[in-house]
Coordinates of C-alpha atoms in Angstrom, one line a residue:
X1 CA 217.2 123.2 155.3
X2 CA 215.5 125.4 157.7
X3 CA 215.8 129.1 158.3
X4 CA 217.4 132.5 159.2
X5 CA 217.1 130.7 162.6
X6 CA 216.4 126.8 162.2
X7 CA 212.9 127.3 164.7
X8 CA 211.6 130.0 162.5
X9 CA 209.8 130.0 159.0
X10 CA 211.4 131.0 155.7
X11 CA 209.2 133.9 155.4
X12 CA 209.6 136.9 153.6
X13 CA 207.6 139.1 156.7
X14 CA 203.9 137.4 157.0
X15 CA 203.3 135.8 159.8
X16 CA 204.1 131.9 160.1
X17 CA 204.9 131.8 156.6
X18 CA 207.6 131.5 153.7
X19 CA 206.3 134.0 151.7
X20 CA 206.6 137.8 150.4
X21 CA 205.3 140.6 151.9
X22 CA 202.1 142.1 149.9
X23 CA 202.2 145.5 149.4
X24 CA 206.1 146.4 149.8
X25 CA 206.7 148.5 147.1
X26 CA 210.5 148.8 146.1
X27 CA 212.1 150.8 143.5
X28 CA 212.5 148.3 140.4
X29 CA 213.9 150.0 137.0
X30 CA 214.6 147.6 135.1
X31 CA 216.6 144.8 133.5
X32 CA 220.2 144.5 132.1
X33 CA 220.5 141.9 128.9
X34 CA 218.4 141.0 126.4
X35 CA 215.8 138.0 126.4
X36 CA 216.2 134.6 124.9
X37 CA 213.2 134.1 122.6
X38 CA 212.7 130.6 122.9
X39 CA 210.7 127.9 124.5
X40 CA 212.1 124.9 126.8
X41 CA 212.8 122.0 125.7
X42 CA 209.7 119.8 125.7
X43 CA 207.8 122.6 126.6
X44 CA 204.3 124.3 124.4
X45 CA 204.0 128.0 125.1
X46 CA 200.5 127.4 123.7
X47 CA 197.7 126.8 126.1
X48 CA 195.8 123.6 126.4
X49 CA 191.5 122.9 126.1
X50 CA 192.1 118.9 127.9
X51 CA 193.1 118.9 130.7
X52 CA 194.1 115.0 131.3
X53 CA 197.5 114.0 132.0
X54 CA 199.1 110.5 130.8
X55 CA 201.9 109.9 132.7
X56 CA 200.9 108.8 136.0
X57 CA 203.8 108.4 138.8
X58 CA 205.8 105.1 138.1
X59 CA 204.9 102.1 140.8
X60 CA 201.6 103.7 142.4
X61 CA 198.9 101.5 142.4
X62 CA 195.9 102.5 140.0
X63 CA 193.7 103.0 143.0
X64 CA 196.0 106.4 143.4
X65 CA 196.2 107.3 140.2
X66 CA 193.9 106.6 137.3
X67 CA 191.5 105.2 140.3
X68 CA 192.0 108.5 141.9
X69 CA 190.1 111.4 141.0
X70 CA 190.2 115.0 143.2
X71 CA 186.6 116.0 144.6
X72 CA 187.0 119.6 144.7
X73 CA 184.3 121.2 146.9
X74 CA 183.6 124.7 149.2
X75 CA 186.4 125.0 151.9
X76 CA 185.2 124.6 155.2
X77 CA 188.4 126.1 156.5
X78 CA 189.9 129.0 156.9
X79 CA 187.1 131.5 157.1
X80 CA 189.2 133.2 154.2
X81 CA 188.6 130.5 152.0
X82 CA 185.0 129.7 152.0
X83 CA 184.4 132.1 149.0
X84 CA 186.2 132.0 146.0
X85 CA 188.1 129.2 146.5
X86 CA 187.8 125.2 146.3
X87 CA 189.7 122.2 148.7
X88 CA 189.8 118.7 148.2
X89 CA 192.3 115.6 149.7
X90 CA 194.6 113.7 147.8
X91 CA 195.2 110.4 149.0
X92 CA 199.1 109.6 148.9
X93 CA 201.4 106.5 150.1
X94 CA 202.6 107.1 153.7
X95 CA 206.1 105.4 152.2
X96 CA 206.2 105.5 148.5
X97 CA 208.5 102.6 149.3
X98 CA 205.4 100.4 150.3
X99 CA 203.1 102.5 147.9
X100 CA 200.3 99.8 148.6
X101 CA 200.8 100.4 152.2
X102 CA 199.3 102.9 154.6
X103 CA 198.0 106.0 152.7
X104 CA 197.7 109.5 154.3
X105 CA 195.6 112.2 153.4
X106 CA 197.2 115.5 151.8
X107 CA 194.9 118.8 151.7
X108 CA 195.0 120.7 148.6
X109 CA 193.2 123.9 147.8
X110 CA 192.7 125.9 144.6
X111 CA 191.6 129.4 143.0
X112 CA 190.4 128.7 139.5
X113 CA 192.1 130.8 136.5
X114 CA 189.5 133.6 135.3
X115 CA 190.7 133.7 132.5
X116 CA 188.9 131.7 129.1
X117 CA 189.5 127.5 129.2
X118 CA 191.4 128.2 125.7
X119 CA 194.3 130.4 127.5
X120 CA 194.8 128.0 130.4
X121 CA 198.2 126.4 130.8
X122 CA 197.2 124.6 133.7
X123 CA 197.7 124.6 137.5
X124 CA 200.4 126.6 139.0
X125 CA 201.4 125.1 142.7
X126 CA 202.5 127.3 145.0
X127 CA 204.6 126.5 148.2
X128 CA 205.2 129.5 150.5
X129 CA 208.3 128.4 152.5
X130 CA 208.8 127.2 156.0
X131 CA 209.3 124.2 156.1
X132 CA 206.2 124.0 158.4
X133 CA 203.6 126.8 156.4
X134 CA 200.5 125.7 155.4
X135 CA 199.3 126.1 151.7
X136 CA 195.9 126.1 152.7
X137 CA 195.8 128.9 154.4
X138 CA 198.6 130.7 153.4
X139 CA 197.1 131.0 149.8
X140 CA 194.0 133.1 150.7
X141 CA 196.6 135.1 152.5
X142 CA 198.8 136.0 149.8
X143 CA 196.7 135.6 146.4
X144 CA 197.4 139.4 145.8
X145 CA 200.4 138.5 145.0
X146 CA 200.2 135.9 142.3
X147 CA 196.7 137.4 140.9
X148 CA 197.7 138.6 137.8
X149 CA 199.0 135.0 136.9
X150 CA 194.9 133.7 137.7
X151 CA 194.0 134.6 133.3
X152 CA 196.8 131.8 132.4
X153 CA 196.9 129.2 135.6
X154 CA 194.8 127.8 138.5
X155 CA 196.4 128.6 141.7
X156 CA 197.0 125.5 143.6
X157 CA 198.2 125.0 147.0
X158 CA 198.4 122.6 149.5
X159 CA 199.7 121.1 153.2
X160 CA 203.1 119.4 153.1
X161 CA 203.5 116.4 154.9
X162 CA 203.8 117.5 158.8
X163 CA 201.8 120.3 157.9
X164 CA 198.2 121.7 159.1
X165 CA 195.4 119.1 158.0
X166 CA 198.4 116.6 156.5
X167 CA 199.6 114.3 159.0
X168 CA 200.3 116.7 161.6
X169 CA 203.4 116.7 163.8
X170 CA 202.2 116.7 167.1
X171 CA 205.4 117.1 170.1
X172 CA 203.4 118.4 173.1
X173 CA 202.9 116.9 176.6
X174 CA 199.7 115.2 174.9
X175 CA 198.5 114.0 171.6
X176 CA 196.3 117.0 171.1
X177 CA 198.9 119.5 172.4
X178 CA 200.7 122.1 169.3
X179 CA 203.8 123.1 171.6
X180 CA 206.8 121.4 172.2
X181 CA 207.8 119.1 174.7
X182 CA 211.2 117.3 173.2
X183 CA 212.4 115.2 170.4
X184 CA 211.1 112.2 172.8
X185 CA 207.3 113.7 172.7
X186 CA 207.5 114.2 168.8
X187 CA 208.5 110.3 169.0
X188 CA 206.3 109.6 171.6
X189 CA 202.8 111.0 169.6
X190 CA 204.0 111.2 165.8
X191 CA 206.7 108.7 165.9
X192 CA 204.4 106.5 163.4
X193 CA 204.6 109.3 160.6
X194 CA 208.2 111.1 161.5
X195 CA 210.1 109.2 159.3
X196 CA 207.9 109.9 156.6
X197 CA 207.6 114.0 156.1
X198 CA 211.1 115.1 154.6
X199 CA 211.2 116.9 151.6
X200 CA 211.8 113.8 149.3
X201 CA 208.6 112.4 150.5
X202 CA 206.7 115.8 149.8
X203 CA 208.3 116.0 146.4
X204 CA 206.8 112.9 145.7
X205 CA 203.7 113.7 146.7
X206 CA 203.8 117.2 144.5
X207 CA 204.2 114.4 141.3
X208 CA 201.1 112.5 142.4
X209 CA 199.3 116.1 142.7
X210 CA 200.6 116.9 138.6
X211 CA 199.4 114.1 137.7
X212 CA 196.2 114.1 139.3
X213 CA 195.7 118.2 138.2
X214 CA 195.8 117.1 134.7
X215 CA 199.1 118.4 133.8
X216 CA 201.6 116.6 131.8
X217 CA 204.3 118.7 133.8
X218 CA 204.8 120.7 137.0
X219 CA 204.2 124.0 136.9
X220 CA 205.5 125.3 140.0
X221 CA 206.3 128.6 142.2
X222 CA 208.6 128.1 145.2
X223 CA 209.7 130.7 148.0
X224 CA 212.3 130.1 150.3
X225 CA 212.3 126.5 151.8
X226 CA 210.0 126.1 148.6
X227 CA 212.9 126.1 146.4
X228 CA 214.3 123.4 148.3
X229 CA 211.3 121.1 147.1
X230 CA 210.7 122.5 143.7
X231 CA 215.0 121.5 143.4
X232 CA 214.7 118.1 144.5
X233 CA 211.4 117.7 142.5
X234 CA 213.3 118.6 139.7
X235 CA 216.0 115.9 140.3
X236 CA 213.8 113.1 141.0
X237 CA 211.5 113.6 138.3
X238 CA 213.4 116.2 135.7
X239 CA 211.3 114.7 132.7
X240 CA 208.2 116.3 134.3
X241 CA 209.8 119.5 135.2
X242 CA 207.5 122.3 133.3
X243 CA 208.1 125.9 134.3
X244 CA 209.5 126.3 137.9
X245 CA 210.0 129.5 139.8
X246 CA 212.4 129.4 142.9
X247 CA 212.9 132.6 144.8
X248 CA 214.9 133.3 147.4
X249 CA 216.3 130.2 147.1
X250 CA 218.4 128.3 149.7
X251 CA 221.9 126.9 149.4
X252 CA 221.6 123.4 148.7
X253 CA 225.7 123.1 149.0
X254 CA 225.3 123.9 152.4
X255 CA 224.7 121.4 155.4
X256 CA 222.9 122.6 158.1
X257 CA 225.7 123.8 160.3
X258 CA 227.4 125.6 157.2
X259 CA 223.7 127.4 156.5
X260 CA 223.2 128.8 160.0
X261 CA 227.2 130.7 160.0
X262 CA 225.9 132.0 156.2
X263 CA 222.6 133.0 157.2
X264 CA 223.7 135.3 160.4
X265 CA 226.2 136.5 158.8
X266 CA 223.9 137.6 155.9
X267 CA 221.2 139.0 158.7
X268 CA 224.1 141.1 160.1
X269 CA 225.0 142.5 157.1
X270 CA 221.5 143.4 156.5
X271 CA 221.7 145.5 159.6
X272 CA 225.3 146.8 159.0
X273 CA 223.1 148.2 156.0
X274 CA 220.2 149.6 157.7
X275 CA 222.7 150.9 161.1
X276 CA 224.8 152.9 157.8
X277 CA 221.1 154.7 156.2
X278 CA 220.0 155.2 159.9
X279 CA 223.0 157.5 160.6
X280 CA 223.3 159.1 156.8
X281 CA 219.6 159.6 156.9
X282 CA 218.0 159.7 160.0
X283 CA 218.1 162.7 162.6
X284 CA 218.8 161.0 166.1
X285 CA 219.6 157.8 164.4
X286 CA 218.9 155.4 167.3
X287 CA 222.1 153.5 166.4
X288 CA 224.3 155.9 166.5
X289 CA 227.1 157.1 163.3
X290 CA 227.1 153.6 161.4
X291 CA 227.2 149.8 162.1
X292 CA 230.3 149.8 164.5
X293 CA 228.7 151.7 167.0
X294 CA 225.2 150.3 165.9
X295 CA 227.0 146.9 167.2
X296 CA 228.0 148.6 170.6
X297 CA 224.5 150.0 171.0
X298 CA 222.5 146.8 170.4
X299 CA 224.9 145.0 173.0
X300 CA 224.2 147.3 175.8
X301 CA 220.7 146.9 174.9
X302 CA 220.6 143.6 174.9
X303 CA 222.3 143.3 178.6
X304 CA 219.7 145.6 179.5
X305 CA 217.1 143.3 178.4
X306 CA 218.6 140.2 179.4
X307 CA 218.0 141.6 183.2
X308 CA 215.1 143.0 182.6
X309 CA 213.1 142.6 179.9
X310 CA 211.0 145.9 178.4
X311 CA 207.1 145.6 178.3
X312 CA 206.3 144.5 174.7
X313 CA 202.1 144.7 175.2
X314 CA 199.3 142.3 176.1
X315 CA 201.1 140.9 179.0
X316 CA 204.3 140.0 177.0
X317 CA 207.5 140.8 177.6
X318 CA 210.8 141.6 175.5
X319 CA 214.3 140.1 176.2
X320 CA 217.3 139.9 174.3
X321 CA 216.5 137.2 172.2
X322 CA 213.6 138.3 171.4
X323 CA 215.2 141.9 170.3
X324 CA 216.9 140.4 167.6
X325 CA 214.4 138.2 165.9
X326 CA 211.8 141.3 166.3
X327 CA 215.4 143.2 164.4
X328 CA 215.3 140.5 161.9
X329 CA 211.6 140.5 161.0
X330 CA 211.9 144.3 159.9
X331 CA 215.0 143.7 157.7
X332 CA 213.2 140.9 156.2
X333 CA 211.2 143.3 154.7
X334 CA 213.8 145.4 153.0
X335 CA 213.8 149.0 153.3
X336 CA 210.6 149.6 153.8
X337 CA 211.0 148.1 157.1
X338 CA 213.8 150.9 157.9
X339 CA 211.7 153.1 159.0
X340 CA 209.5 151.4 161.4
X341 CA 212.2 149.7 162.7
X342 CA 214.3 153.2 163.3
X343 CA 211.4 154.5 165.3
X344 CA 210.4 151.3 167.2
X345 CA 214.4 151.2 168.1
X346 CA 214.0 154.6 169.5
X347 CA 210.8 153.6 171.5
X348 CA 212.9 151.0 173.2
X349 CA 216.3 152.4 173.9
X350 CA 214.4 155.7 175.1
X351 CA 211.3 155.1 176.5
X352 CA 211.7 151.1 177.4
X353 CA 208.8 150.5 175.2
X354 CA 209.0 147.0 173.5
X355 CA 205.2 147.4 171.9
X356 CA 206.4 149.1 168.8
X357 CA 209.4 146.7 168.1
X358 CA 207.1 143.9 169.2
X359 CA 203.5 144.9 167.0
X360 CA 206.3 145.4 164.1
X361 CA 207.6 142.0 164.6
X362 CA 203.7 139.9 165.0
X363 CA 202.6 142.2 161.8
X364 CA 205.2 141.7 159.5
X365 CA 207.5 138.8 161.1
X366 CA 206.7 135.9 163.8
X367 CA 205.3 136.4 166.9
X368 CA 207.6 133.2 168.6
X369 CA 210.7 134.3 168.8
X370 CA 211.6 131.8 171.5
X371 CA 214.5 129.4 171.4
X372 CA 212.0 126.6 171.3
X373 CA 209.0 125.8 168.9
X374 CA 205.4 127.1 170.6
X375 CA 203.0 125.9 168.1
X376 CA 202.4 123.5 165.2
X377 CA 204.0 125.3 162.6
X378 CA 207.0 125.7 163.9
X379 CA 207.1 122.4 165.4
X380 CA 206.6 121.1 161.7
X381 CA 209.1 122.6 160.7
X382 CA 211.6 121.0 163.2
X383 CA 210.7 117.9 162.0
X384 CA 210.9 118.2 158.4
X385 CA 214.5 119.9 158.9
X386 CA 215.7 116.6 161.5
X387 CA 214.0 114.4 158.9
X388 CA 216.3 116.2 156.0
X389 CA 219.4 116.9 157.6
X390 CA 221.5 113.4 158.2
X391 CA 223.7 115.6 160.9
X392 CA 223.9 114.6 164.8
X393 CA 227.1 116.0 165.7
X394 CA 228.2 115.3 169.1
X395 CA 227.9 117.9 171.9
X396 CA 231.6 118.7 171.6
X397 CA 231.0 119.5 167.8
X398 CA 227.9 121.7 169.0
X399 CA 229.2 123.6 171.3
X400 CA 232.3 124.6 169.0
X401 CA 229.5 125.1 166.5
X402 CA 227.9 127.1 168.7
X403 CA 230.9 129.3 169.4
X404 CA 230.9 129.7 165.6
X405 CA 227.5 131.1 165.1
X406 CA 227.9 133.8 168.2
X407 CA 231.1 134.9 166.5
X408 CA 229.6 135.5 163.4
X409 CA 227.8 138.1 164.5
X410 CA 227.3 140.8 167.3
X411 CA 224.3 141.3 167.0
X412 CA 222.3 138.1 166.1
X413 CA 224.8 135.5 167.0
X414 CA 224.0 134.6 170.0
X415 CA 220.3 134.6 169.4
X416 CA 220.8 132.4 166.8
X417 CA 223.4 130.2 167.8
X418 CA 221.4 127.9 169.9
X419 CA 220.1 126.5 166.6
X420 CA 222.4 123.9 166.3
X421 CA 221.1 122.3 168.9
X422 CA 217.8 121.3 166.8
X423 CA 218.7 118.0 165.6
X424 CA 221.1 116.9 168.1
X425 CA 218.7 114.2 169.9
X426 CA 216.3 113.4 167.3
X427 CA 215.0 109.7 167.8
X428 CA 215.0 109.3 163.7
X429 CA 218.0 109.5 161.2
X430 CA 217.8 112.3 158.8
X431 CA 218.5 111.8 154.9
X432 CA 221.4 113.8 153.8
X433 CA 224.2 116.4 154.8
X434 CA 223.1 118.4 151.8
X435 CA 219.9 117.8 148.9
X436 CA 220.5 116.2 145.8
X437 CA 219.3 118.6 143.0
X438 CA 220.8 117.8 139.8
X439 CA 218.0 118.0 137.1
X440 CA 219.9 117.3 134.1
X441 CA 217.8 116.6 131.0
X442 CA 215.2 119.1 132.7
X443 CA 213.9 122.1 131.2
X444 CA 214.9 125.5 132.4
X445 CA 214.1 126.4 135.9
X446 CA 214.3 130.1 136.8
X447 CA 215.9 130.7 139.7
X448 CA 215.7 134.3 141.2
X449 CA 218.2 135.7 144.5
X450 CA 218.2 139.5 146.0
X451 CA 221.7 140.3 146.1
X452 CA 220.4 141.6 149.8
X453 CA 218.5 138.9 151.1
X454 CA 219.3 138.5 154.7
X455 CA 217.9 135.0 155.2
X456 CA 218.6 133.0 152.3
X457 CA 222.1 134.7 150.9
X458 CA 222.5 135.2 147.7
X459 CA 226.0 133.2 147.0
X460 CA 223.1 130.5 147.5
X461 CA 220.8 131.7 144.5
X462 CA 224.1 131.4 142.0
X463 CA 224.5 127.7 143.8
X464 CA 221.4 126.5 143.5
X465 CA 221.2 127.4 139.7
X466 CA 224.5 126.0 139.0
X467 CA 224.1 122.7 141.1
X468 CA 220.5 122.3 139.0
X469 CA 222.7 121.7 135.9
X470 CA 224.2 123.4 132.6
X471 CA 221.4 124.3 130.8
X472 CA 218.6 124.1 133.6
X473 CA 219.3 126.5 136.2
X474 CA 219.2 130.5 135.2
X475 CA 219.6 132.9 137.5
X476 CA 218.0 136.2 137.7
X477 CA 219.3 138.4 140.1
X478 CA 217.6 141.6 142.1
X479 CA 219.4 143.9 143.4
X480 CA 217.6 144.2 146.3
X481 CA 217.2 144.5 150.3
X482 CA 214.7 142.1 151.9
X483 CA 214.1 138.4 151.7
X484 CA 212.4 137.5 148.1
X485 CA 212.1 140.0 145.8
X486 CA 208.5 139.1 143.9
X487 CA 206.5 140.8 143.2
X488 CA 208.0 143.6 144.7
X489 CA 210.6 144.6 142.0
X490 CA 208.7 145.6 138.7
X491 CA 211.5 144.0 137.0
X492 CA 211.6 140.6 138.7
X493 CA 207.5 140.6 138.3
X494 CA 207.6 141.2 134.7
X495 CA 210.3 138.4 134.3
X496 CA 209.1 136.0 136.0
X497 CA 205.4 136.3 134.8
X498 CA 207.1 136.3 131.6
X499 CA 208.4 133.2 132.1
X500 CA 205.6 131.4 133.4
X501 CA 203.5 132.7 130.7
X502 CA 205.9 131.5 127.7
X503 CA 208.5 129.8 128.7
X504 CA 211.1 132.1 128.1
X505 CA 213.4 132.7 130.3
X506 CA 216.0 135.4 130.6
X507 CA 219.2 135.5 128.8
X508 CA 222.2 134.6 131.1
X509 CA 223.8 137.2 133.3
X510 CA 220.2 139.4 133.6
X511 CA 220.5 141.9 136.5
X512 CA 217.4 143.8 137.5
X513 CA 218.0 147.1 139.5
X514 CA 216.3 147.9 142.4
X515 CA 217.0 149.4 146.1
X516 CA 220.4 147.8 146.4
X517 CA 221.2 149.8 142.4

């Protein structure tokens, strides 16, 4: 379950971070098909005054839940959260299999609804992708985005397991070290917890949180990797399932091997996309008359680099590898990354300046674009993918695998390709080849995919609302570039707010038009 490339984050172009990019503006017009006026199942449209849930988790001990009571206070940390918003910690079983066992501690943080206690649904919990972002800081970073949903919800967020101040992985040469040193330093420092951070455990722990919020059932808004919890939420618990948003969701039919040949495919036709504007559109198109030649281009640029990489700034250099994530973090964005990504392009292959691909890439994208995880993020989300994926194929199978990915793409393949290497040695078994997300008996769950996504493709969207169940999983599709397509598409906004403000959801088949129309 891990991304575009399995040691980078699920992130529609912030930094470190499964989430949409604020501020891209595309051209949304609209919705084809009607809506279906009617509440789920289960479900009240009509806002709540009490605010005390009665369905605790099955087989916690008291001490957890009706014992347990969150002491929200001023955030210490970030510095972006010390005004306007409150944290507290939720204490959770490290195994819910030995629930009164060791507990950890899970850090949560919320912005309170502004709007009166009478039109208050409840809490709305946000999870920005990944796996390995942190809620805590990644919701001062992106509350633009889900503001006008503050009159009806508090916005609640929060570390997954692995995560920031929740258990942190920790691979380096040291306890205290955020890089990467091998599979046999993440056993070596977090070995006690590894076992214990896959997305099954998380889920769990996002039941505890419902219950401990006040709400009868989850409300919940998940981007990316974040669909991949809000799904298995939904299977383990569907009687609790309120309203759930996933975006951008990932393919939960795929195994890990079968998600990395999707994905680069996906990013290279994403670039096919932009190489065909830049020669229709752009006057010395830096990749020449259209995405055959585009290919050529890129592959003498990369040999170029790959003997000598091009100053990228601040001491840092550019190589190949680095070329094509920087390429990917543009496209992320849709087509308002186009245009930057044209002109840094040009920089490179004219001038041998990597700053303007590289600033593009740190503003909008991820600044480590190695082939191995640099800091704690990224080395989260290593482990939650080894802990989820049950996969250990032999080197033989990897390096035909391997083969696969590079041939997948000319332009991104071989960058990504030495993803399938992530798991290989990892000292703990993983849980499954693929999630288990059937939710049947659950209410509806909208599930929304850009039909130009190029990190999560969108054959997965239509399998992710199918494999939720008849009845529970309805797709909305955008017709859009970029990876997620809220709130940038008026359309997909309106719908989804829509949805999360009454329940409705839209009627089977619902296409919204945007960049892609």
């Amino acid at each position: 379950m891990s991304d575009a490339h399995p040691l980078r984050s699920r992130r529609p172009g912030l930094p470190a971070g499964a989430l949409i990019i604020a501020g891209v503006v595309l051209a949304a017009i609209g919705a084809i098909g009607a809506w279906l006026q009617h509440d789920a199942p289960g479900r009240s449209a009509e806002p709540r005054t009490a605010f005390t849930a009665t369905n605790p988790p099955a087989g916690l001990p008291t001490a957890l839940t009706t014992g347990q009571h969150l002491r929200w206070s001023r955030c210490s940390s970030p510095p972006t959260a010390r005004t306007g918003y409150d944290c507290a910690t939720m204490k959770a079983p490290l195994d819910y299999r030995k629930p009164d066992g060791r507990t950890i501690d899970v850090a949560l943080i919320r912005r309170k609804a502004t709007g009166p206690n009478t039109r208050r649904i409840g809490s709305l919990v946000l999870n920005f992708g990944g796996p390995g972002v942190s809620g805590v800081s990644g919701l001062p970073e992106r509350l633009n985005q889900y503001q006008p949903l503050l009159d009806r919800y508090d916005l609640v967020s929060f570390d997954p397991r692995g995560v920031g101040a929740t258990i942190p992985v920790r691979c380096g040469k040291t306890a205290d070290d955020t890089g990467y040193a091998g599979a046999d330093a993440c056993a070596e420092h977090s070995g006690a917890i590894l076992p214990y951070i896959g997305t099954s455990h998380t889920a769990r722990d996002l039941d505890l949180m419902r219950y401990l919020l006040g709400d009868e059932r989850l409300h919940y808004f998940g981007v990316s990797y974040g669909t991949a919890l809000g799904a298995v939420y939904a299977h383990l618990y569907p009687a609790h399932v309120g309203r759930l948003v996933l975006e951008a969701p990932v393919d939960p039919t795929e195994d890990l091997d079968e998600e990395q040949v999707a994905q680069v495919k996906a990013v290279q036709a994403a670039f096919d996309r932009f190489a065909a504007h830049c020669a229709a559109r752009v006057r010395h198109c830096p990749t020449g008359d259209g995405p055959e030649e585009a290919a050529r281009r890129m592959a003498r640029l990369a040999d170029r680099l790959e003997k000598k990489p091009a100053p990228a700034g601040g001491g840092r250099t550019l190589d190949a590898d680095d070329l094509a994530h920087a390429v990917s973090d543009h496209l992320v964005l849709g087509t308002d990354g186009w245009s930057p990504l044209a002109k840094a392009l040009t920089a490179l292959i004219d001038h041998n300046d990597g700053r303007p691909l590289s600033k593009g890439a740190d503003d909008f994208g991820s600044a480590d674009r190695a082939a191995a995880p640099r800091d704690s993020s990224t080395v989260a989300q290593t482990a939650i993918t080894c802990a989820d994926s049950s996969l250990r194929p032999g080197l033989e199978r990897l390096d035909r695998d391997e083969a696969r990915v590079k041939a997948a793409s000319p332009v991104f393949g071989a960058a990504w390709s030495t993803g399938v290497y992530l798991c290989y040695d990892w000292p703990f078994d993983g849980e499954r080849a693929t999630p288990q997300v059937n939710a049947d008996g659950a209410a509806p769950v909208l599930v929304v995919g850009g039909t130009g996504d190029p990190t999560t493709p969108y054959a997965g969207a239509r399998h992710m609302a199918r494999a939720l169940g008849d009845g529970v999983g309805v797709l909305l599709t955008a017709e859009e570039e970029g990876h997620g397509t809220y709130p940038q598409n008026r359309c997909v906004t309106e719908t989804v707010n829509r949805y999360l403000r009454t329940g409705r959801t839209p009627a089977p088949g619902t296409v919204c038009r945007g960049s892609m129309s």
